PDB file of C-alpha atoms in Angstrom:
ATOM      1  CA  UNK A   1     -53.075-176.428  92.663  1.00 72.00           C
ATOM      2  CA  UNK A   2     -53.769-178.701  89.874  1.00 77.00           C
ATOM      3  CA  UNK A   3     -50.927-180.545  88.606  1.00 82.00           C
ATOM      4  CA  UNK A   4     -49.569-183.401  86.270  1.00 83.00           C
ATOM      5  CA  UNK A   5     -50.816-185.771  89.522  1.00 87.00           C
ATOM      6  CA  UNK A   6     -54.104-184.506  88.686  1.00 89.00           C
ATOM      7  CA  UNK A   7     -56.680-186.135  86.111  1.00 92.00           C
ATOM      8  CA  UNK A   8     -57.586-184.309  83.284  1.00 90.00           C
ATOM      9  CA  UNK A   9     -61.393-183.656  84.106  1.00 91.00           C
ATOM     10  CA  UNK A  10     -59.979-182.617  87.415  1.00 91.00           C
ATOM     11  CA  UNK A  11     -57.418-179.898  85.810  1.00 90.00           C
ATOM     12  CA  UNK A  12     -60.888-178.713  83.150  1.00 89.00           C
ATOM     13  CA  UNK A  13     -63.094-178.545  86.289  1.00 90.00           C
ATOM     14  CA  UNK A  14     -60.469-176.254  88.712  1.00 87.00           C
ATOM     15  CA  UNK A  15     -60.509-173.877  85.751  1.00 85.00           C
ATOM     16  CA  UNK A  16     -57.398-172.313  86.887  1.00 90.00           C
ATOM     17  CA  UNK A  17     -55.989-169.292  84.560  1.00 91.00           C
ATOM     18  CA  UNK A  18     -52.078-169.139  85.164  1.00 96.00           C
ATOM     19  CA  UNK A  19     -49.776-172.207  83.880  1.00 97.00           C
ATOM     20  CA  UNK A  20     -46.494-172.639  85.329  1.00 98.00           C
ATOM     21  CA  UNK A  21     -43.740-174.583  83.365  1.00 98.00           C
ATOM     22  CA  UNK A  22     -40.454-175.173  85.580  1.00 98.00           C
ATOM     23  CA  UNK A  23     -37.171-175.189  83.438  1.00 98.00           C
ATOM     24  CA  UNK A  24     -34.400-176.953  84.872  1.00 98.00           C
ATOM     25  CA  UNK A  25     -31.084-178.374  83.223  1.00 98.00           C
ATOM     26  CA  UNK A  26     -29.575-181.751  83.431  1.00 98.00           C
ATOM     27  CA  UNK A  27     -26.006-180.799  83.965  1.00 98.00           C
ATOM     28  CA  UNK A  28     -22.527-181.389  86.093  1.00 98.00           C
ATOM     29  CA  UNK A  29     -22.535-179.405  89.175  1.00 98.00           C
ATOM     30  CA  UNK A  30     -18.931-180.191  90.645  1.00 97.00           C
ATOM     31  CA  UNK A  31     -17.990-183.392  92.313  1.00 98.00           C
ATOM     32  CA  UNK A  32     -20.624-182.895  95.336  1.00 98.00           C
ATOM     33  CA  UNK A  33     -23.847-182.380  93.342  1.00 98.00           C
ATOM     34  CA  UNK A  34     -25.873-184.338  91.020  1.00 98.00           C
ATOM     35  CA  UNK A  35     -26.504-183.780  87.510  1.00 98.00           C
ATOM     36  CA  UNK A  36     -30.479-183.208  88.554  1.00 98.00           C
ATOM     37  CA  UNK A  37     -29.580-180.116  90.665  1.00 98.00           C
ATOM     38  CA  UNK A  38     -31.237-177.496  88.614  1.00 98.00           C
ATOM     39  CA  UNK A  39     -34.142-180.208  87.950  1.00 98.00           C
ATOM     40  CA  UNK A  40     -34.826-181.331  91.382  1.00 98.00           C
ATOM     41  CA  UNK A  41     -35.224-177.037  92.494  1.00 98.00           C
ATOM     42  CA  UNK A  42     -37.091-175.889  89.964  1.00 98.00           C
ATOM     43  CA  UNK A  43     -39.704-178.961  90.565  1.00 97.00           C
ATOM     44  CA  UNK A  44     -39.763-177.537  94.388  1.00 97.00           C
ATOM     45  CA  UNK A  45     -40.180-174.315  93.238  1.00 97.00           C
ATOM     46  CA  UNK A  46     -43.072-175.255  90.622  1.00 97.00           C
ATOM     47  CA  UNK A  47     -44.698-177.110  93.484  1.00 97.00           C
ATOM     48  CA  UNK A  48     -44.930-174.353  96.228  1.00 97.00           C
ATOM     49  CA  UNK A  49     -45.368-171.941  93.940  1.00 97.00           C
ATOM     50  CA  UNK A  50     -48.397-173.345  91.922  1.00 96.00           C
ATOM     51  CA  UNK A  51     -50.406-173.925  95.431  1.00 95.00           C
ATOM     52  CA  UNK A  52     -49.688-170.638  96.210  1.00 95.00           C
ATOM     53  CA  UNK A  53     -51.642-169.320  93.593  1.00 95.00           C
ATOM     54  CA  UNK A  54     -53.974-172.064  92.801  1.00 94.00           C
ATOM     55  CA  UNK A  55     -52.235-172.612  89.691  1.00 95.00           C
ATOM     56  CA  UNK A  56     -51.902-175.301  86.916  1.00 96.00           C
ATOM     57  CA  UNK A  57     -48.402-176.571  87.191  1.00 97.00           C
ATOM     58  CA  UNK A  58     -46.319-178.526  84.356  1.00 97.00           C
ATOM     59  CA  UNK A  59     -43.499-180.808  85.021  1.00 97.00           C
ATOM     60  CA  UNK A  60     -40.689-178.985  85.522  1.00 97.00           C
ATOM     61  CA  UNK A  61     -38.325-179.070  81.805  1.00 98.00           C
ATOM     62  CA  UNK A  62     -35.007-181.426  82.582  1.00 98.00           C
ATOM     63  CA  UNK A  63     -33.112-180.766  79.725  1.00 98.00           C
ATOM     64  CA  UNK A  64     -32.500-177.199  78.508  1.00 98.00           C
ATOM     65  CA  UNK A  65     -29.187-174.810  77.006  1.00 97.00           C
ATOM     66  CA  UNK A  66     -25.984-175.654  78.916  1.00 96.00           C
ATOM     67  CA  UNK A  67     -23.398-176.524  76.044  1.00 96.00           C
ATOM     68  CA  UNK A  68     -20.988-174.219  78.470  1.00 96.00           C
ATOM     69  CA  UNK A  69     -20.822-177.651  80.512  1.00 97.00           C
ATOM     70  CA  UNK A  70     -19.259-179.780  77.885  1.00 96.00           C
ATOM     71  CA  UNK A  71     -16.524-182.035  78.783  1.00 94.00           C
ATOM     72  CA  UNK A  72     -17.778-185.116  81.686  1.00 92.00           C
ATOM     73  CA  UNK A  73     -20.156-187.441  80.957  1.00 95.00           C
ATOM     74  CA  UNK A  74     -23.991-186.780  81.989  1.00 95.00           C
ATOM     75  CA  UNK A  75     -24.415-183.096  81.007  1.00 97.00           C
ATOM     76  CA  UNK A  76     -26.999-182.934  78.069  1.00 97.00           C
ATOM     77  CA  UNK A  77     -28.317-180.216  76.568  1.00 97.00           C
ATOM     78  CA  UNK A  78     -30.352-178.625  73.090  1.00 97.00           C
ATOM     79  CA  UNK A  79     -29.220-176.063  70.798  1.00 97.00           C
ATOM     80  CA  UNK A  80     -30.777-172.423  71.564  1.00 97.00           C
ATOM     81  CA  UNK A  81     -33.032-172.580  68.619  1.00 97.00           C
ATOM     82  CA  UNK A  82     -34.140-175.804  69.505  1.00 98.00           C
ATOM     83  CA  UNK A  83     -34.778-174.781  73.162  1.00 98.00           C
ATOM     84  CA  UNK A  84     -36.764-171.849  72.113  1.00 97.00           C
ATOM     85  CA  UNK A  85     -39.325-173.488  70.155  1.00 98.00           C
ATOM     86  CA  UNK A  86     -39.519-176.339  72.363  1.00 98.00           C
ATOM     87  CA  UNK A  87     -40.907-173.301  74.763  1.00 98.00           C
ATOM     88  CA  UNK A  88     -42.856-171.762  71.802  1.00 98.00           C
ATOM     89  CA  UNK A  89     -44.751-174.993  71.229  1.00 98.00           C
ATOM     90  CA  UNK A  90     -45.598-175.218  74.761  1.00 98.00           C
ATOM     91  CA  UNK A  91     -47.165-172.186  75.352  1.00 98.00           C
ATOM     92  CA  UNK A  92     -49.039-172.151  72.340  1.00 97.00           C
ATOM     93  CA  UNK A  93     -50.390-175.716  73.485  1.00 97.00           C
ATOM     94  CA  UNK A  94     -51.033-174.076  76.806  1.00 97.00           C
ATOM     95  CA  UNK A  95     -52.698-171.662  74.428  1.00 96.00           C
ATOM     96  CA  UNK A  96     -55.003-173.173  72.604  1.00 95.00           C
ATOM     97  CA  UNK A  97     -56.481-175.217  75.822  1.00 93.00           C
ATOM     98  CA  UNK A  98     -57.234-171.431  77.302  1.00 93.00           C
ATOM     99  CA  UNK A  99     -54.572-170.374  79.346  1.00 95.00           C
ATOM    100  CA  UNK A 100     -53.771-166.792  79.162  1.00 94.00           C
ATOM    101  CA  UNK A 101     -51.673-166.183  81.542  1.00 97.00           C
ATOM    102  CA  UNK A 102     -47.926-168.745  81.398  1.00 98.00           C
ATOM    103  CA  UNK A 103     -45.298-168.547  83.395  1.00 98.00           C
ATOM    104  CA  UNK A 104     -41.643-169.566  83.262  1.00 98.00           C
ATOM    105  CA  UNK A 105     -39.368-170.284  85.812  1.00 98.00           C
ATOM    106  CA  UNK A 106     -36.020-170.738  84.846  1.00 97.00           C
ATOM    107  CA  UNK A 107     -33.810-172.257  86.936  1.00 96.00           C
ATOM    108  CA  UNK A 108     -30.806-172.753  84.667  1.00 96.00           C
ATOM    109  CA  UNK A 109     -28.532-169.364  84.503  1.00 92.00           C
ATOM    110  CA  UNK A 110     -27.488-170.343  80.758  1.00 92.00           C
ATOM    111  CA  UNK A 111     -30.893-170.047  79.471  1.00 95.00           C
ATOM    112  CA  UNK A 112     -30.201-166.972  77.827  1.00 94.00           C
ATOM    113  CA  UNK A 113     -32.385-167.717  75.028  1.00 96.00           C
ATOM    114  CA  UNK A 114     -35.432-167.855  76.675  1.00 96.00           C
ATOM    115  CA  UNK A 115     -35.872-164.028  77.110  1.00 96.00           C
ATOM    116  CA  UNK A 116     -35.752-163.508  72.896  1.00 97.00           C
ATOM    117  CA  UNK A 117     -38.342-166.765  72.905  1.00 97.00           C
ATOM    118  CA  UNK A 118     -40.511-164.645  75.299  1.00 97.00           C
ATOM    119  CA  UNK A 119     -40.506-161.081  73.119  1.00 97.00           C
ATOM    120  CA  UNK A 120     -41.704-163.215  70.256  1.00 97.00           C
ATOM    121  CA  UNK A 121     -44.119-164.963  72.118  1.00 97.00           C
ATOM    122  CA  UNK A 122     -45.454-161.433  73.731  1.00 97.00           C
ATOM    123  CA  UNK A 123     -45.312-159.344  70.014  1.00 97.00           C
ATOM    124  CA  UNK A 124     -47.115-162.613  68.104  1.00 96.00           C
ATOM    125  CA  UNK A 125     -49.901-163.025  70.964  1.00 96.00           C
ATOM    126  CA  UNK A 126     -51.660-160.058  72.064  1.00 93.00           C
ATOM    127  CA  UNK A 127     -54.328-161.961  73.999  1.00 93.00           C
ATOM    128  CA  UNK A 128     -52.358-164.005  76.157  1.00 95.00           C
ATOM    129  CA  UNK A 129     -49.096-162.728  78.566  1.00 97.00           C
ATOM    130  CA  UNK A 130     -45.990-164.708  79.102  1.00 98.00           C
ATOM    131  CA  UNK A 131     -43.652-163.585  81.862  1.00 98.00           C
ATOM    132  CA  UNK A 132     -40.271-165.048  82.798  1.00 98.00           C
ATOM    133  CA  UNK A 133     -39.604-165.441  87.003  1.00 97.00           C
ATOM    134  CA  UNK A 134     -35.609-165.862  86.825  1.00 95.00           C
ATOM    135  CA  UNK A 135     -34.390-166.960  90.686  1.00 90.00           C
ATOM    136  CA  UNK A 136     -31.565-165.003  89.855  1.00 88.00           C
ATOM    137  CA  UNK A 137     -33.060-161.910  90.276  1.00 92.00           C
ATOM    138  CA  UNK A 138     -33.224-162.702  94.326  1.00 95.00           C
ATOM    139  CA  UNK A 139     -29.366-162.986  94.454  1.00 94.00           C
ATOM    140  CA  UNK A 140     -28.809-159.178  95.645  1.00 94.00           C
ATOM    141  CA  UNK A 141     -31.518-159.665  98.486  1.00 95.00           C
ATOM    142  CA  UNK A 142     -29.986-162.847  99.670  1.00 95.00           C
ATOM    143  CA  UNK A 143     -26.551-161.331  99.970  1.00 95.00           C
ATOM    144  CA  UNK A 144     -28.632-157.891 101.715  1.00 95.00           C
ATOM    145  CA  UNK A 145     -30.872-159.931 104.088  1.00 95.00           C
ATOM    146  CA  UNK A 146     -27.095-162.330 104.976  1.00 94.00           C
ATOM    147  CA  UNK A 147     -28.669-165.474 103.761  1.00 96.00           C
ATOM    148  CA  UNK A 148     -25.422-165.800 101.679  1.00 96.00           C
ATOM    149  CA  UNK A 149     -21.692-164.968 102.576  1.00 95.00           C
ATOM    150  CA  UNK A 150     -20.029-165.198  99.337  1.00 95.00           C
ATOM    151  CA  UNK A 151     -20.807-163.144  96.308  1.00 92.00           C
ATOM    152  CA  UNK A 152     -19.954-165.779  93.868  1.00 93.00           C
ATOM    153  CA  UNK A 153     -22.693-167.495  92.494  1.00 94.00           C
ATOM    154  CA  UNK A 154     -22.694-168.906  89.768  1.00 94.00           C
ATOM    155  CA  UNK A 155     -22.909-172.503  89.531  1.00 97.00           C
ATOM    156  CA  UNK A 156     -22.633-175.685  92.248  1.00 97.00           C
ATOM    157  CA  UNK A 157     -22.142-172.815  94.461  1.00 97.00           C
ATOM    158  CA  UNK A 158     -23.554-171.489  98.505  1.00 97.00           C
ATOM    159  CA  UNK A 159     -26.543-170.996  97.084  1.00 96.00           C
ATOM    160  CA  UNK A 160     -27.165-174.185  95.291  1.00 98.00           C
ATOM    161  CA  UNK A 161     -25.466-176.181  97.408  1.00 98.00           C
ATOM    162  CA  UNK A 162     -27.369-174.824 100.124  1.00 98.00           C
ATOM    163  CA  UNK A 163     -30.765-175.257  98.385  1.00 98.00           C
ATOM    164  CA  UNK A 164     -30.043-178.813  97.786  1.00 98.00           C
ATOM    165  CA  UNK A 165     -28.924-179.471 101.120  1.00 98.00           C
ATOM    166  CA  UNK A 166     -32.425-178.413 102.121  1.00 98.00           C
ATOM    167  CA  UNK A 167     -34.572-180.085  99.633  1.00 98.00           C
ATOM    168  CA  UNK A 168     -32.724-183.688  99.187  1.00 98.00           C
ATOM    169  CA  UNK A 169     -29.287-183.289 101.678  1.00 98.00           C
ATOM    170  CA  UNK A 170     -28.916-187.348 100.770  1.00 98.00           C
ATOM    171  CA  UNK A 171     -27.641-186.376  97.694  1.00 98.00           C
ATOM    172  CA  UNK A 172     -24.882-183.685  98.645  1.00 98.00           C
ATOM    173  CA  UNK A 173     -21.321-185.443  99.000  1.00 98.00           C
ATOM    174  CA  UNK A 174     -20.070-182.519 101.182  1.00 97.00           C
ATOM    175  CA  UNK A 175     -16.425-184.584 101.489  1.00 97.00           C
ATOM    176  CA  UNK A 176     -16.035-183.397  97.643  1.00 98.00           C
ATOM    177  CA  UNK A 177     -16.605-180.113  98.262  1.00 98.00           C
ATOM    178  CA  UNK A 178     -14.253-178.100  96.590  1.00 97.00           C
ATOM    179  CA  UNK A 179     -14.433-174.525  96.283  1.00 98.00           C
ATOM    180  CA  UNK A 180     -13.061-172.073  93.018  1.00 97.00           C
ATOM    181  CA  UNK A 181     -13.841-168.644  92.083  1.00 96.00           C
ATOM    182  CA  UNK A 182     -12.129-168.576  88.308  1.00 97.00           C
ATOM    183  CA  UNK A 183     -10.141-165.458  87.283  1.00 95.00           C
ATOM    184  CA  UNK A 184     -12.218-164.533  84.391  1.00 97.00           C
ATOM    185  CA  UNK A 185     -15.787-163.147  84.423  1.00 95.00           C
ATOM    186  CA  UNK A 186     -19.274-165.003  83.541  1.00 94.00           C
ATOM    187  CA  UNK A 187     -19.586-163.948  80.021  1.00 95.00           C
ATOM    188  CA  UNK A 188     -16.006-166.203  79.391  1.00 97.00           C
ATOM    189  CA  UNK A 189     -18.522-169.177  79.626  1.00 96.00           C
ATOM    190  CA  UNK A 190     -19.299-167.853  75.942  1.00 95.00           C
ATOM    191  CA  UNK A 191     -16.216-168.836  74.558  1.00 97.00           C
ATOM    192  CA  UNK A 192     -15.547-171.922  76.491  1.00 97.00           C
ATOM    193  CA  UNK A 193     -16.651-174.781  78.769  1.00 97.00           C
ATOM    194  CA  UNK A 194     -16.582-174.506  82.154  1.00 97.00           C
ATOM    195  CA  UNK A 195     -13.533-176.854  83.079  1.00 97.00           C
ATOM    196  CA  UNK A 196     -11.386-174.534  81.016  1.00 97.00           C
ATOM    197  CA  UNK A 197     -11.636-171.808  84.088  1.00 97.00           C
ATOM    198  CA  UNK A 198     -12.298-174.472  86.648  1.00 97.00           C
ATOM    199  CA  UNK A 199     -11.043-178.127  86.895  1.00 96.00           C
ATOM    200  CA  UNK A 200     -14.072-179.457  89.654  1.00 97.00           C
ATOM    201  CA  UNK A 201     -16.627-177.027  87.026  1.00 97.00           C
ATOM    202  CA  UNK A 202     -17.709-175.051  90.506  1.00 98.00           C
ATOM    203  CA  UNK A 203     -17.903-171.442  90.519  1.00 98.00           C
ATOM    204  CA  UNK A 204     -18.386-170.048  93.996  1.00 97.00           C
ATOM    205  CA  UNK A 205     -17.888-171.091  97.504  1.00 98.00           C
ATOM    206  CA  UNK A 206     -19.955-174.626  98.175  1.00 98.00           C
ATOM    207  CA  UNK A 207     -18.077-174.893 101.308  1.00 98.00           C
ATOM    208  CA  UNK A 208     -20.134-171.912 103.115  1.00 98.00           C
ATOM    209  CA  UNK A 209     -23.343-173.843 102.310  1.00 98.00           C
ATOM    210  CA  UNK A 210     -26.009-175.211 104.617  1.00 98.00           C
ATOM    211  CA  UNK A 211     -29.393-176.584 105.154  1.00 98.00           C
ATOM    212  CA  UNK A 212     -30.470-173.650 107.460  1.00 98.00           C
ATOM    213  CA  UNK A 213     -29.498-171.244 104.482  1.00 98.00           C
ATOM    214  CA  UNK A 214     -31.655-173.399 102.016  1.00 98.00           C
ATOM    215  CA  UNK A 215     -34.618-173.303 103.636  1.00 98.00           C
ATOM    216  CA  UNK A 216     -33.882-169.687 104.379  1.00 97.00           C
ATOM    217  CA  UNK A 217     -33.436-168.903 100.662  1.00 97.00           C
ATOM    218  CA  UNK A 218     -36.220-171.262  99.638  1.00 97.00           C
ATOM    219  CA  UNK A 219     -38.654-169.065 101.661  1.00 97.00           C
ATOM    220  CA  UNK A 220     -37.712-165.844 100.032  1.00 97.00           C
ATOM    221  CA  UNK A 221     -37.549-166.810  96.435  1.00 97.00           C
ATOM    222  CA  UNK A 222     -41.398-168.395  97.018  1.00 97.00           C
ATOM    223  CA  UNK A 223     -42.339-165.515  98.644  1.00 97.00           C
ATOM    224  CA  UNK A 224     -40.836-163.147  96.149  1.00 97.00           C
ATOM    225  CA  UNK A 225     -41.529-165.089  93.164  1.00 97.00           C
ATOM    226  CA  UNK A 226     -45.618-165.560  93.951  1.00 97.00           C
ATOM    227  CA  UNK A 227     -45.433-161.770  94.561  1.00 97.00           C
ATOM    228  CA  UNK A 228     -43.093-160.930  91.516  1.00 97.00           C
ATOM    229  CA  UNK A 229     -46.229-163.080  89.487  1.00 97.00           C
ATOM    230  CA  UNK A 230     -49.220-161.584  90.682  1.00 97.00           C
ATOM    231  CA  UNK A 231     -48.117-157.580  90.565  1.00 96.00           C
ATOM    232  CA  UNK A 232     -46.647-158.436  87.080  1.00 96.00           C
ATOM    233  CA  UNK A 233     -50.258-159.950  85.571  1.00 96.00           C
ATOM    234  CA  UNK A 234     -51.977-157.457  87.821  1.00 95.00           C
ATOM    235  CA  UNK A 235     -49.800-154.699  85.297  1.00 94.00           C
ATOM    236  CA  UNK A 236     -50.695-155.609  82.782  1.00 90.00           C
ATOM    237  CA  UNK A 237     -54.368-156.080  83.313  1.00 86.00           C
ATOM    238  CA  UNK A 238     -54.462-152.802  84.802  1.00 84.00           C
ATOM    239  CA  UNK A 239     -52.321-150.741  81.563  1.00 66.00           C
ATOM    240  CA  UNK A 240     -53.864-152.063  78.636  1.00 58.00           C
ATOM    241  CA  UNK A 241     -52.793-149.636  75.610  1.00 54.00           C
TER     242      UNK A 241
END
């Protein structure tokens, strides 16, 4: 893996041909998690994922879309448009240094704007592939495999909680726990922030979270995501129209 720890001749000579750029959020996360949460796993993901394949690895994005968590101090985010060519400039960077192969892994379920910012990218560069590895498309096999009890989640929930416990358990204040499925479905976030559904801004069941499910759900997502990654490129290399 060559990284942003690495020197620049280092990163020319390893001649690696995939990119990864991590994209977290800085954003509230209840009363037991810090505002880093989405951060601090998508940098662990980046990390594990990168020396799987021998891969060139960014640091991971801190601030992204999350306007739905307005109302406590800490949460900071960038308009949509803003967000998307913040990715646009990136991978045309990425680009232009010989890259031809990016991907994104978004960490933050409110980046909905990333998968228009990816069409564009695809349609305008023919020569180069951009792919998007979302973690939440491992939800249903964590609930099939029973590496999570609860069904809800959706933010500062079992399966964040859990990851964090995991990856840095000295920041989880499990005495704050609270847990709070809201009454209304995801796309309400739309039309309002968080706290207007739920007063700690949880959604899901923190309290069945633990370290053994983490590292549990860490596992599959790497394994899933490096596989997710190669068969995707491999498509494309293989169906060339």
């Amino acid at each position: 893996m060559y990284w942003y720890n690495s020197t620049a001749d280092e990163i020319e000579q390893g001649n690696a041909d995939i990119a990864i750029l991590p994209i977290g959020s800085t954003e509230q996360h209840g009363p037991h998690l810090p505002i880093a949460t989405d951060y601090l796993i998508a940098s662990a993901f980046g990390q594990k994922i990168a020396q799987s394949l021998g891969a060139f690895l960014l640091p991971a994005l801190p601030i992204s879309t999350c306007m739905e968590h307005r109302g406590k101090k800490g949460s900071v985010w960038i308009r949509p448009a803003t967000f998307m060519n913040v990715i646009a400039d990136i991978v045309i960077c990425l680009k232009d240094q010989g890259f031809k192969k990016i991907v994104l892994l978004n960490c933050h379920g409110g980046n909905f704007a990333l998968g228009p910012a990816v069409r564009e990218l695809n349609a305008s560069n023919p020569d180069m592939k951009i792919i998007i590895l979302d973690f939440e498309k491992f939800l249903p096999q964590m609930l099939e495999k029973k590496l999570l009890e609860s069904r809800d989640n959706l933010h500062a929930c079992e399966y964040e909680t859990s990851l964090i416990l995991y990856l840095h358990p000295e920041l989880v204040e499990k005495e704050k726990i609270e847990d709070c499925i809201p009454t209304v479905s995801r796309e309400y976030l739309n039309y309002a922030s968080i706290f207007k559904y739920s007063e700690s801004g949880v959604w899901g069941m923190p309290s069945l979270a633990s370290a053994e499910k983490g590292e549990k759900i860490f596992n599959l997502i790497v394994n899933g995501g490096r596989d997710y990654i190669v068969r995707t490129f491999d498509y494309f290399s293989q169906n060339v129209l």
